CSV table of N, CA and C in Angstrom, one decimal:
chain,number,residue,atom,x,y,z
A,1164,UNK,N,0.8,-1.2,0.0
A,1164,UNK,CA,0.0,0.0,0.0
A,1164,UNK,C,0.9,1.2,0.0
A,1165,UNK,N,0.3,2.3,-0.3
A,1165,UNK,CA,1.1,3.6,-0.5
A,1165,UNK,C,0.3,4.7,0.1
A,1166,UNK,N,1.0,5.5,0.9
A,1166,UNK,CA,0.4,6.7,1.5
A,1166,UNK,C,0.7,7.9,0.6
A,1167,UNK,N,-0.3,8.4,-0.2
A,1167,UNK,CA,-0.1,9.4,-1.1
A,1167,UNK,C,0.4,10.7,-0.5
A,1168,UNK,N,-0.1,11.0,0.8
A,1168,UNK,CA,0.2,12.3,1.4
A,1168,UNK,C,1.7,12.4,1.8
A,1169,UNK,N,2.3,11.3,2.2
A,1169,UNK,CA,3.7,11.4,2.6
A,1169,UNK,C,4.7,10.7,1.7
A,1170,UNK,N,4.2,10.0,0.7
A,1170,UNK,CA,5.0,9.2,-0.3
A,1170,UNK,C,5.8,8.2,0.5
A,1171,UNK,N,5.3,7.6,1.5
A,1171,UNK,CA,5.9,6.6,2.3
A,1171,UNK,C,5.1,5.4,2.4
A,1172,UNK,N,5.7,4.2,2.6
A,1172,UNK,CA,5.0,3.0,2.8
A,1172,UNK,C,4.3,2.9,4.1
A,1173,UNK,N,3.1,2.4,4.1
A,1173,UNK,CA,2.3,2.4,5.4
A,1173,UNK,C,2.5,1.1,6.2
A,1174,UNK,N,3.4,0.2,5.7
A,1174,UNK,CA,3.7,-1.0,6.5
A,1174,UNK,C,2.8,-2.2,6.1
A,1175,UNK,N,1.9,-2.1,5.2
A,1175,UNK,CA,1.0,-3.2,4.9
A,1175,UNK,C,1.6,-4.0,3.7
A,1176,UNK,N,1.3,-5.3,3.7
A,1176,UNK,CA,1.7,-6.1,2.6
A,1176,UNK,C,0.5,-7.0,2.2
A,1177,UNK,N,0.0,-6.8,1.0
A,1177,UNK,CA,-1.2,-7.6,0.6
A,1177,UNK,C,-1.0,-9.1,0.6
A,1178,UNK,N,-2.1,-9.8,0.8
A,1178,UNK,CA,-2.0,-11.3,0.8
A,1178,UNK,C,-2.6,-11.9,-0.5
A,1179,UNK,N,-1.8,-12.5,-1.3
A,1179,UNK,CA,-2.3,-13.0,-2.5
A,1179,UNK,C,-2.8,-14.5,-2.4
A,1180,UNK,N,-3.5,-14.9,-3.3
A,1180,UNK,CA,-3.9,-16.3,-3.4
A,1180,UNK,C,-3.5,-16.8,-4.8
A,1181,UNK,N,-2.7,-17.9,-4.8
A,1181,UNK,CA,-2.2,-18.4,-6.1
A,1181,UNK,C,-3.2,-19.4,-6.7
A,1182,UNK,N,-4.1,-18.9,-7.5
A,1182,UNK,CA,-5.1,-19.7,-8.1
A,1182,UNK,C,-4.6,-20.9,-8.9
A,1183,UNK,N,-3.5,-20.6,-9.6
A,1183,UNK,CA,-2.9,-21.7,-10.4
A,1183,UNK,C,-2.4,-22.8,-9.6
A,1184,UNK,N,-1.7,-22.5,-8.5
A,1184,UNK,CA,-1.3,-23.5,-7.5
A,1184,UNK,C,-2.4,-24.3,-6.9
A,1185,UNK,N,-3.5,-23.6,-6.6
A,1185,UNK,CA,-4.7,-24.3,-6.0
A,1185,UNK,C,-5.3,-25.2,-7.1
A,1186,UNK,N,-5.3,-24.8,-8.3
A,1186,UNK,CA,-5.8,-25.6,-9.4
A,1186,UNK,C,-5.0,-26.9,-9.6
A,1187,UNK,N,-3.7,-26.8,-9.5
A,1187,UNK,CA,-2.8,-27.9,-9.5
A,1187,UNK,C,-3.0,-28.9,-8.3
A,1188,UNK,N,-3.2,-28.3,-7.2
A,1188,UNK,CA,-3.5,-29.1,-6.0
A,1188,UNK,C,-4.8,-29.9,-6.2
A,1189,UNK,N,-5.8,-29.2,-6.6
A,1189,UNK,CA,-7.1,-29.8,-6.9
A,1189,UNK,C,-7.0,-30.9,-7.9
A,1190,UNK,N,-6.3,-30.7,-9.0
A,1190,UNK,CA,-6.1,-31.7,-10.1
A,1190,UNK,C,-5.4,-32.9,-9.6
A,1191,UNK,N,-4.3,-32.7,-8.8
A,1191,UNK,CA,-3.5,-33.8,-8.3
A,1191,UNK,C,-4.4,-34.6,-7.3
A,1192,UNK,N,-5.1,-33.9,-6.4
A,1192,UNK,CA,-6.0,-34.6,-5.5
A,1192,UNK,C,-7.0,-35.4,-6.2
A,1193,UNK,N,-7.6,-34.9,-7.3
A,1193,UNK,CA,-8.6,-35.6,-8.0
A,1193,UNK,C,-8.0,-36.9,-8.7
A,1194,UNK,N,-6.8,-36.7,-9.3
A,1194,UNK,CA,-6.1,-37.8,-9.9
A,1194,UNK,C,-5.8,-38.9,-8.9
A,1195,UNK,N,-5.2,-38.5,-7.8
A,1195,UNK,CA,-4.9,-39.5,-6.7
A,1195,UNK,C,-6.1,-40.2,-6.2
A,1196,UNK,N,-7.2,-39.4,-6.0
A,1196,UNK,CA,-8.4,-40.0,-5.4
A,1196,UNK,C,-9.0,-41.0,-6.4
A,1197,UNK,N,-8.9,-40.7,-7.7
A,1197,UNK,CA,-9.5,-41.5,-8.7
A,1197,UNK,C,-8.9,-42.9,-8.7
A,1198,UNK,N,-7.6,-43.0,-8.3
A,1198,UNK,CA,-7.0,-44.3,-8.2
A,1198,UNK,C,-7.7,-45.2,-7.2
A,1199,UNK,N,-8.4,-44.6,-6.2
A,1199,UNK,CA,-9.1,-45.4,-5.2
A,1199,UNK,C,-10.4,-45.9,-5.6
A,1200,UNK,N,-11.0,-45.5,-6.7
A,1200,UNK,CA,-12.3,-45.9,-7.2
A,1200,UNK,C,-12.3,-47.4,-7.4
A,1201,UNK,N,-11.4,-48.1,-8.1
A,1201,UNK,CA,-11.5,-49.5,-8.3
A,1201,UNK,C,-11.3,-50.3,-7.0
A,1202,UNK,N,-10.6,-49.7,-6.0
A,1202,UNK,CA,-10.3,-50.5,-4.8
A,1202,UNK,C,-11.2,-50.3,-3.7
A,1203,UNK,N,-11.7,-49.1,-3.5
A,1203,UNK,CA,-12.6,-48.8,-2.4
A,1203,UNK,C,-13.9,-48.2,-2.8
A,1204,UNK,N,-14.1,-48.0,-4.1
A,1204,UNK,CA,-15.4,-47.4,-4.6
A,1204,UNK,C,-15.4,-45.9,-4.5
A,1205,UNK,N,-16.5,-45.3,-5.0
A,1205,UNK,CA,-16.7,-43.9,-5.0
A,1205,UNK,C,-16.6,-43.2,-3.7
A,1206,UNK,N,-17.2,-43.8,-2.6
A,1206,UNK,CA,-17.2,-43.1,-1.3
A,1206,UNK,C,-15.7,-42.9,-0.8
A,1207,UNK,N,-14.9,-44.0,-1.0
A,1207,UNK,CA,-13.5,-43.8,-0.6
A,1207,UNK,C,-12.7,-42.8,-1.4
A,1208,UNK,N,-13.0,-42.7,-2.7
A,1208,UNK,CA,-12.4,-41.7,-3.6
A,1208,UNK,C,-12.8,-40.3,-3.2
A,1209,UNK,N,-14.1,-40.1,-2.8
A,1209,UNK,CA,-14.5,-38.8,-2.4
A,1209,UNK,C,-13.8,-38.4,-1.1
A,1210,UNK,N,-13.7,-39.3,-0.1
A,1210,UNK,CA,-13.0,-39.1,1.1
A,1210,UNK,C,-11.5,-38.8,0.9
A,1211,UNK,N,-10.9,-39.6,0.0
A,1211,UNK,CA,-9.5,-39.3,-0.4
A,1211,UNK,C,-9.3,-38.0,-1.0
A,1212,UNK,N,-10.2,-37.6,-1.9
A,1212,UNK,CA,-10.1,-36.3,-2.6
A,1212,UNK,C,-10.2,-35.2,-1.5
A,1213,UNK,N,-11.2,-35.3,-0.6
A,1213,UNK,CA,-11.3,-34.3,0.4
A,1213,UNK,C,-10.1,-34.1,1.3
A,1214,UNK,N,-9.5,-35.3,1.7
A,1214,UNK,CA,-8.3,-35.2,2.5
A,1214,UNK,C,-7.1,-34.6,1.8
A,1215,UNK,N,-6.9,-35.1,0.5
A,1215,UNK,CA,-5.8,-34.6,-0.3
A,1215,UNK,C,-5.9,-33.1,-0.6
A,1216,UNK,N,-7.1,-32.7,-1.0
A,1216,UNK,CA,-7.4,-31.3,-1.4
A,1216,UNK,C,-7.2,-30.4,-0.1
A,1217,UNK,N,-7.7,-30.8,1.0
A,1217,UNK,CA,-7.6,-30.0,2.2
A,1217,UNK,C,-6.1,-29.9,2.6
A,1218,UNK,N,-5.4,-31.0,2.5
A,1218,UNK,CA,-4.0,-31.0,2.8
A,1218,UNK,C,-3.2,-30.1,1.9
A,1219,UNK,N,-3.5,-30.1,0.6
A,1219,UNK,CA,-2.9,-29.2,-0.4
A,1219,UNK,C,-3.2,-27.7,-0.1
A,1220,UNK,N,-4.4,-27.4,0.2
A,1220,UNK,CA,-4.8,-26.0,0.5
A,1220,UNK,C,-4.1,-25.6,1.7
A,1221,UNK,N,-4.1,-26.4,2.8
A,1221,UNK,CA,-3.4,-26.0,4.0
A,1221,UNK,C,-1.9,-25.8,3.7
A,1222,UNK,N,-1.3,-26.7,2.9
A,1222,UNK,CA,0.2,-26.5,2.5
A,1222,UNK,C,0.4,-25.2,1.8
A,1223,UNK,N,-0.6,-24.8,0.9
A,1223,UNK,CA,-0.5,-23.5,0.2
A,1223,UNK,C,-0.6,-22.4,1.2
A,1224,UNK,N,-1.6,-22.4,2.1
A,1224,UNK,CA,-1.8,-21.3,3.0
A,1224,UNK,C,-0.5,-21.2,3.9
A,1225,UNK,N,0.1,-22.3,4.3
A,1225,UNK,CA,1.3,-22.2,5.2
A,1225,UNK,C,2.4,-21.6,4.4
A,1226,UNK,N,2.6,-22.1,3.2
A,1226,UNK,CA,3.7,-21.5,2.3
A,1226,UNK,C,3.5,-20.1,2.0
A,1227,UNK,N,2.2,-19.7,1.7
A,1227,UNK,CA,1.9,-18.3,1.5
A,1227,UNK,C,2.2,-17.4,2.7
A,1228,UNK,N,1.8,-17.9,3.9
A,1228,UNK,CA,2.1,-17.2,5.1
A,1228,UNK,C,3.6,-17.0,5.3
A,1229,UNK,N,4.4,-18.0,5.0
A,1229,UNK,CA,5.8,-17.9,5.1
A,1229,UNK,C,6.4,-16.8,4.2
A,1230,UNK,N,5.9,-16.9,2.9
A,1230,UNK,CA,6.4,-15.9,1.9
A,1230,UNK,C,6.0,-14.5,2.3
A,1231,UNK,N,4.8,-14.4,2.8
A,1231,UNK,CA,4.3,-13.1,3.3
A,1231,UNK,C,5.2,-12.5,4.4
A,1232,UNK,N,5.5,-13.4,5.4
A,1232,UNK,CA,6.4,-13.0,6.5
A,1232,UNK,C,7.8,-12.5,5.9
A,1233,UNK,N,8.3,-13.3,5.0
A,1233,UNK,CA,9.6,-12.9,4.4
A,1233,UNK,C,9.5,-11.5,3.7
A,1234,UNK,N,8.5,-11.4,2.9
A,1234,UNK,CA,8.3,-10.1,2.1
A,1234,UNK,C,8.1,-8.9,3.1
A,1235,UNK,N,7.3,-9.1,4.1
A,1235,UNK,CA,7.0,-8.1,5.1
A,1235,UNK,C,8.3,-7.8,5.8
A,1236,UNK,N,9.0,-8.8,6.2
A,1236,UNK,CA,10.3,-8.6,7.0
A,1236,UNK,C,11.3,-7.9,6.2
A,1237,UNK,N,11.5,-8.3,4.9
A,1237,UNK,CA,12.5,-7.6,4.0
A,1237,UNK,C,12.1,-6.1,3.8
A,1238,UNK,N,10.8,-5.9,3.5
A,1238,UNK,CA,10.4,-4.5,3.3
A,1238,UNK,C,10.6,-3.6,4.6
A,1239,UNK,N,10.3,-4.2,5.8
A,1239,UNK,CA,10.4,-3.4,7.0
A,1239,UNK,C,11.9,-3.1,7.2
A,1240,UNK,N,12.8,-4.1,7.0
A,1240,UNK,CA,14.2,-3.9,7.3
A,1240,UNK,C,14.8,-2.9,6.3
A,1241,UNK,N,14.3,-3.0,5.0
A,1241,UNK,CA,14.8,-2.0,4.0
A,1241,UNK,C,14.3,-0.6,4.3
A,1242,UNK,N,13.1,-0.5,4.8
A,1242,UNK,CA,12.6,0.8,5.1
A,1242,UNK,C,13.4,1.4,6.3
A,1243,UNK,N,13.7,0.6,7.3
A,1243,UNK,CA,14.5,1.0,8.4
A,1243,UNK,C,15.9,1.4,8.0
A,1244,UNK,N,16.5,0.6,7.0
A,1244,UNK,CA,17.8,0.9,6.6
A,1244,UNK,C,18.0,2.1,5.6
A,1245,UNK,N,16.8,2.6,5.2
A,1245,UNK,CA,16.9,3.8,4.4
A,1245,UNK,C,16.7,3.6,2.9
A,1246,UNK,N,16.3,2.4,2.5
A,1246,UNK,CA,16.1,2.2,1.1
A,1246,UNK,C,15.0,3.0,0.5
A,1247,UNK,N,14.1,3.5,1.3
A,1247,UNK,CA,13.0,4.3,0.9
A,1247,UNK,C,11.9,3.5,0.3
A,1248,UNK,N,11.3,2.6,1.0
A,1248,UNK,CA,10.2,1.8,0.5
A,1248,UNK,C,9.0,2.7,0.4
A,1249,UNK,N,8.5,2.7,-0.8
A,1249,UNK,CA,7.3,3.5,-1.2
A,1249,UNK,C,6.0,2.8,-1.1
A,1250,UNK,N,6.1,1.5,-1.5
A,1250,UNK,CA,4.9,0.7,-1.5
A,1250,UNK,C,5.2,-0.8,-1.7
A,1251,UNK,N,4.4,-1.7,-1.2
A,1251,UNK,CA,4.4,-3.1,-1.5
A,1251,UNK,C,3.1,-3.5,-2.1
A,1252,UNK,N,3.2,-4.0,-3.4
A,1252,UNK,CA,2.0,-4.3,-4.1
A,1252,UNK,C,2.0,-5.7,-4.7
A,1253,UNK,N,0.9,-6.3,-4.9
A,1253,UNK,CA,0.8,-7.5,-5.6
A,1253,UNK,C,1.2,-7.3,-7.1
A,1254,UNK,N,1.8,-8.3,-7.7
A,1254,UNK,CA,2.1,-8.2,-9.1
A,1254,UNK,C,0.9,-8.3,-9.9
A,1255,UNK,N,0.9,-7.8,-11.1
A,1255,UNK,CA,-0.3,-7.8,-12.0
A,1255,UNK,C,-0.9,-9.2,-12.1
A,1256,UNK,N,-2.2,-9.3,-12.2
A,1256,UNK,CA,-2.8,-10.6,-12.4
A,1256,UNK,C,-3.4,-11.2,-11.1
A,1257,UNK,N,-2.7,-11.0,-10.0
A,1257,UNK,CA,-3.1,-11.5,-8.7
A,1257,UNK,C,-3.4,-13.0,-8.7
A,1258,UNK,N,-2.7,-13.8,-9.5
A,1258,UNK,CA,-2.9,-15.2,-9.5
A,1258,UNK,C,-1.6,-15.9,-9.1
A,1259,UNK,N,-0.6,-15.1,-8.7
A,1259,UNK,CA,0.7,-15.7,-8.3
A,1259,UNK,C,1.1,-15.1,-7.0
A,1260,UNK,N,2.0,-15.8,-6.3
A,1260,UNK,CA,2.5,-15.3,-5.1
A,1260,UNK,C,3.7,-14.4,-5.4
A,1261,UNK,N,3.4,-13.2,-5.8
A,1261,UNK,CA,4.4,-12.3,-6.2
A,1261,UNK,C,4.1,-10.9,-5.7
A,1262,UNK,N,5.1,-10.2,-5.1
A,1262,UNK,CA,5.0,-8.9,-4.7
A,1262,UNK,C,6.0,-8.0,-5.4
A,1263,UNK,N,5.7,-6.7,-5.5
A,1263,UNK,CA,6.7,-5.8,-6.0
A,1263,UNK,C,6.9,-4.7,-4.9
A,1264,UNK,N,8.1,-4.7,-4.4
A,1264,UNK,CA,8.4,-3.7,-3.4
A,1264,UNK,C,9.0,-2.5,-4.1
A,1265,UNK,N,8.3,-1.4,-4.1
A,1265,UNK,CA,8.7,-0.2,-4.8
A,1265,UNK,C,9.6,0.6,-3.9
A,1266,UNK,N,10.9,0.8,-4.3
A,1266,UNK,CA,11.8,1.6,-3.5
A,1266,UNK,C,12.3,2.8,-4.3
A,1267,UNK,N,13.0,3.6,-3.7
A,1267,UNK,CA,13.6,4.8,-4.4
A,1267,UNK,C,14.6,4.4,-5.4
A,1268,UNK,N,15.2,3.2,-5.3
A,1268,UNK,CA,16.2,2.7,-6.2
A,1268,UNK,C,15.5,1.9,-7.3
A,1269,UNK,N,14.3,1.7,-7.3
A,1269,UNK,CA,13.6,0.9,-8.3
A,1269,UNK,C,12.8,-0.3,-7.7
A,1270,UNK,N,12.0,-1.0,-8.5
A,1270,UNK,CA,11.2,-2.1,-7.9
A,1270,UNK,C,12.0,-3.3,-7.7
A,1271,UNK,N,11.7,-4.0,-6.6
A,1271,UNK,CA,12.3,-5.3,-6.2
A,1271,UNK,C,11.2,-6.3,-6.2
A,1272,UNK,N,11.3,-7.4,-7.0
A,1272,UNK,CA,10.2,-8.4,-7.1
A,1272,UNK,C,10.6,-9.5,-6.1
A,1273,UNK,N,9.6,-9.9,-5.3
A,1273,UNK,CA,9.8,-11.0,-4.4
A,1273,UNK,C,8.6,-12.0,-4.7
A,1274,UNK,N,9.0,-13.2,-5.1
A,1274,UNK,CA,8.0,-14.2,-5.5
A,1274,UNK,C,8.4,-15.5,-5.0
A,1275,UNK,N,7.6,-16.5,-5.1
A,1275,UNK,CA,7.9,-17.8,-4.7
A,1275,UNK,C,6.9,-18.9,-4.9
A,1276,UNK,N,7.3,-20.1,-4.6
A,1276,UNK,CA,6.4,-21.2,-4.6
A,1276,UNK,C,5.8,-21.3,-3.2
A,1277,UNK,N,4.5,-21.1,-3.1
A,1277,UNK,CA,3.9,-21.1,-1.8
A,1277,UNK,C,3.2,-22.4,-1.5
A,1278,UNK,N,4.1,-23.4,-1.3
A,1278,UNK,CA,3.6,-24.8,-1.0
A,1278,UNK,C,4.5,-25.4,0.0
A,1279,UNK,N,4.2,-25.3,1.3
A,1279,UNK,CA,5.0,-25.9,2.3
A,1279,UNK,C,5.0,-27.4,2.2
A,1280,UNK,N,6.0,-28.1,2.4
A,1280,UNK,CA,7.3,-27.7,3.0
A,1280,UNK,C,8.4,-27.4,1.9
A,1281,UNK,N,8.0,-27.3,0.6
A,1281,UNK,CA,8.9,-27.1,-0.5
A,1281,UNK,C,8.9,-25.6,-0.9
A,1282,UNK,N,8.5,-24.7,-0.1
A,1282,UNK,CA,8.4,-23.3,-0.5
A,1282,UNK,C,9.8,-22.7,-0.9
A,1283,UNK,N,9.8,-22.0,-1.9
A,1283,UNK,CA,11.0,-21.3,-2.4
A,1283,UNK,C,10.7,-19.8,-2.5
A,1284,UNK,N,11.7,-19.0,-2.4
A,1284,UNK,CA,11.5,-17.5,-2.5
A,1284,UNK,C,12.6,-17.0,-3.5
A,1285,UNK,N,12.2,-16.1,-4.4
A,1285,UNK,CA,13.1,-15.5,-5.3
A,1285,UNK,C,13.0,-14.0,-5.1
A,1286,UNK,N,14.2,-13.3,-5.1
A,1286,UNK,CA,14.2,-11.9,-5.0
A,1286,UNK,C,15.0,-11.4,-6.2
A,1287,UNK,N,14.4,-10.5,-6.9
A,1287,UNK,CA,14.9,-10.0,-8.2
A,1287,UNK,C,14.9,-8.5,-8.2
A,1288,UNK,N,16.1,-7.9,-8.6
A,1288,UNK,CA,16.2,-6.5,-8.8
A,1288,UNK,C,17.2,-6.3,-10.0
A,1289,UNK,N,16.7,-5.6,-11.1
A,1289,UNK,CA,17.5,-5.3,-12.2
A,1289,UNK,C,18.2,-6.5,-12.8
A,1290,UNK,N,17.6,-7.6,-12.9
A,1290,UNK,CA,18.2,-8.8,-13.5
A,1290,UNK,C,19.0,-9.7,-12.6
A,1291,UNK,N,19.3,-9.3,-11.4
A,1291,UNK,CA,20.0,-10.1,-10.4
A,1291,UNK,C,18.9,-10.8,-9.6
A,1292,UNK,N,19.0,-12.1,-9.6
A,1292,UNK,CA,18.0,-12.9,-8.9
A,1292,UNK,C,18.7,-13.8,-7.9
A,1293,UNK,N,18.1,-14.0,-6.7
A,1293,UNK,CA,18.5,-14.9,-5.7
A,1293,UNK,C,17.3,-15.8,-5.4
A,1294,UNK,N,17.5,-17.1,-5.5
A,1294,UNK,CA,16.5,-18.1,-5.2
A,1294,UNK,C,17.0,-19.0,-4.1
A,1295,UNK,N,16.2,-19.2,-3.1
A,1295,UNK,CA,16.6,-20.0,-2.0
A,1295,UNK,C,15.3,-20.6,-1.3
A,1296,UNK,N,15.5,-21.7,-0.6
A,1296,UNK,CA,14.3,-22.2,0.2
A,1296,UNK,C,13.8,-21.2,1.1
A,1297,UNK,N,12.5,-21.1,1.2
A,1297,UNK,CA,11.8,-20.1,2.1
A,1297,UNK,C,12.3,-20.3,3.6
A,1298,UNK,N,12.5,-21.5,4.0
A,1298,UNK,CA,12.9,-21.7,5.4
A,1298,UNK,C,14.2,-21.1,5.6
A,1299,UNK,N,15.2,-21.2,4.7
A,1299,UNK,CA,16.5,-20.6,4.8
A,1299,UNK,C,16.4,-19.1,4.8
A,1300,UNK,N,15.6,-18.5,3.9
A,1300,UNK,CA,15.4,-17.1,3.9
A,1300,UNK,C,14.8,-16.6,5.2
A,1301,UNK,N,13.9,-17.3,5.7
A,1301,UNK,CA,13.3,-16.8,7.0
A,1301,UNK,C,14.2,-16.9,8.1
A,1302,UNK,N,15.1,-18.0,8.1
A,1302,UNK,CA,16.1,-18.1,9.2
A,1302,UNK,C,17.1,-17.0,9.2
A,1303,UNK,N,17.5,-16.6,8.0
A,1303,UNK,CA,18.5,-15.6,7.9
A,1303,UNK,C,18.0,-14.3,7.2
A,1304,UNK,N,16.9,-13.9,7.7
A,1304,UNK,CA,16.2,-12.7,7.1
A,1304,UNK,C,17.0,-11.4,7.3
A,1305,UNK,N,17.7,-11.2,8.4
A,1305,UNK,CA,18.5,-10.0,8.6
A,1305,UNK,C,19.6,-10.0,7.7
A,1306,UNK,N,20.4,-11.1,7.5
A,1306,UNK,CA,21.5,-11.1,6.6
A,1306,UNK,C,21.0,-10.9,5.2
A,1307,UNK,N,19.9,-11.6,4.8
A,1307,UNK,CA,19.4,-11.5,3.5
A,1307,UNK,C,19.0,-10.0,3.2
A,1308,UNK,N,18.3,-9.4,4.1
A,1308,UNK,CA,17.9,-8.0,3.9
A,1308,UNK,C,19.1,-7.1,3.8
A,1309,UNK,N,20.1,-7.3,4.6
A,1309,UNK,CA,21.3,-6.5,4.5
A,1309,UNK,C,22.0,-6.6,3.2
A,1310,UNK,N,22.2,-7.8,2.7
A,1310,UNK,CA,22.9,-8.0,1.4
A,1310,UNK,C,22.1,-7.5,0.3
A,1311,UNK,N,20.8,-7.6,0.3
A,1311,UNK,CA,20.0,-7.0,-0.8
A,1311,UNK,C,19.8,-5.5,-0.6
A,1312,UNK,N,19.9,-5.0,0.6
A,1312,UNK,CA,19.9,-3.6,0.7
A,1312,UNK,C,21.2,-3.0,0.1
A,1313,UNK,N,22.3,-3.7,0.3
A,1313,UNK,CA,23.5,-3.2,-0.4
A,1313,UNK,C,23.4,-3.3,-1.9
A,1314,UNK,N,22.8,-4.4,-2.4
A,1314,UNK,CA,22.6,-4.6,-3.8
A,1314,UNK,C,21.8,-3.5,-4.4
A,1315,UNK,N,20.7,-3.1,-3.8
A,1315,UNK,CA,19.8,-2.1,-4.3
A,1315,UNK,C,20.4,-0.7,-4.2
A,1316,UNK,N,21.1,-0.4,-3.1
A,1316,UNK,CA,21.6,0.9,-2.9
A,1316,UNK,C,23.0,1.1,-3.6
A,1317,UNK,N,23.8,0.1,-3.6
A,1317,UNK,CA,25.1,0.2,-4.3
A,1317,UNK,C,25.1,-0.1,-5.7
A,1318,UNK,N,24.2,-1.0,-6.1
A,1318,UNK,CA,24.2,-1.5,-7.5
A,1318,UNK,C,25.2,-2.5,-7.8
A,1319,UNK,N,25.8,-3.2,-6.7
A,1319,UNK,CA,26.7,-4.2,-6.9
A,1319,UNK,C,26.1,-5.5,-6.9
A,1320,UNK,N,26.7,-6.5,-7.5
A,1320,UNK,CA,26.1,-7.9,-7.6
A,1320,UNK,C,26.5,-8.7,-6.4
A,1321,UNK,N,25.7,-8.8,-5.4
A,1321,UNK,CA,25.9,-9.6,-4.2
A,1321,UNK,C,24.9,-10.7,-4.2
A,1322,UNK,N,25.4,-11.9,-4.4
A,1322,UNK,CA,24.5,-13.1,-4.4
A,1322,UNK,C,24.7,-13.8,-3.1
A,1323,UNK,N,23.6,-14.0,-2.4
A,1323,UNK,CA,23.6,-14.5,-1.0
A,1323,UNK,C,23.3,-16.0,-1.0
A,1324,UNK,N,22.8,-16.6,-2.0
A,1324,UNK,CA,22.3,-18.0,-2.0
A,1324,UNK,C,23.4,-18.9,-2.3
């Protein structure tokens, strides 16, 4: 979000829903459940689908929450360090887990695979990208924020992954 009166970030980070990922989860749950039809019949397939789809949606929500915490943490640290965060927005389309952090030095894109436990996060600025497991990014958020702060403010190529 962006505060027009002060041209400063208000501290909020929107929460996306990755519809494509949820469609893949639903499709895989349906495929896996259909295997149960010959062995347990339709009732078992319906139960299996419900369990698999619920598990997939919960894994997506947990992964999304982790990516949201990483994005929020990076933006907060960059704002504190003086990068001049102006806004944090969802990327166009709103069907991916992608944010654009608008800074005085230009936009930084933070995206990832929001499916725990295999969540990945990618940070991209002017062609330099760092991709790492979301758990690692979350564990070393301060170091990651500092190295990318230097990348954005100095324009040097610092790869932390």
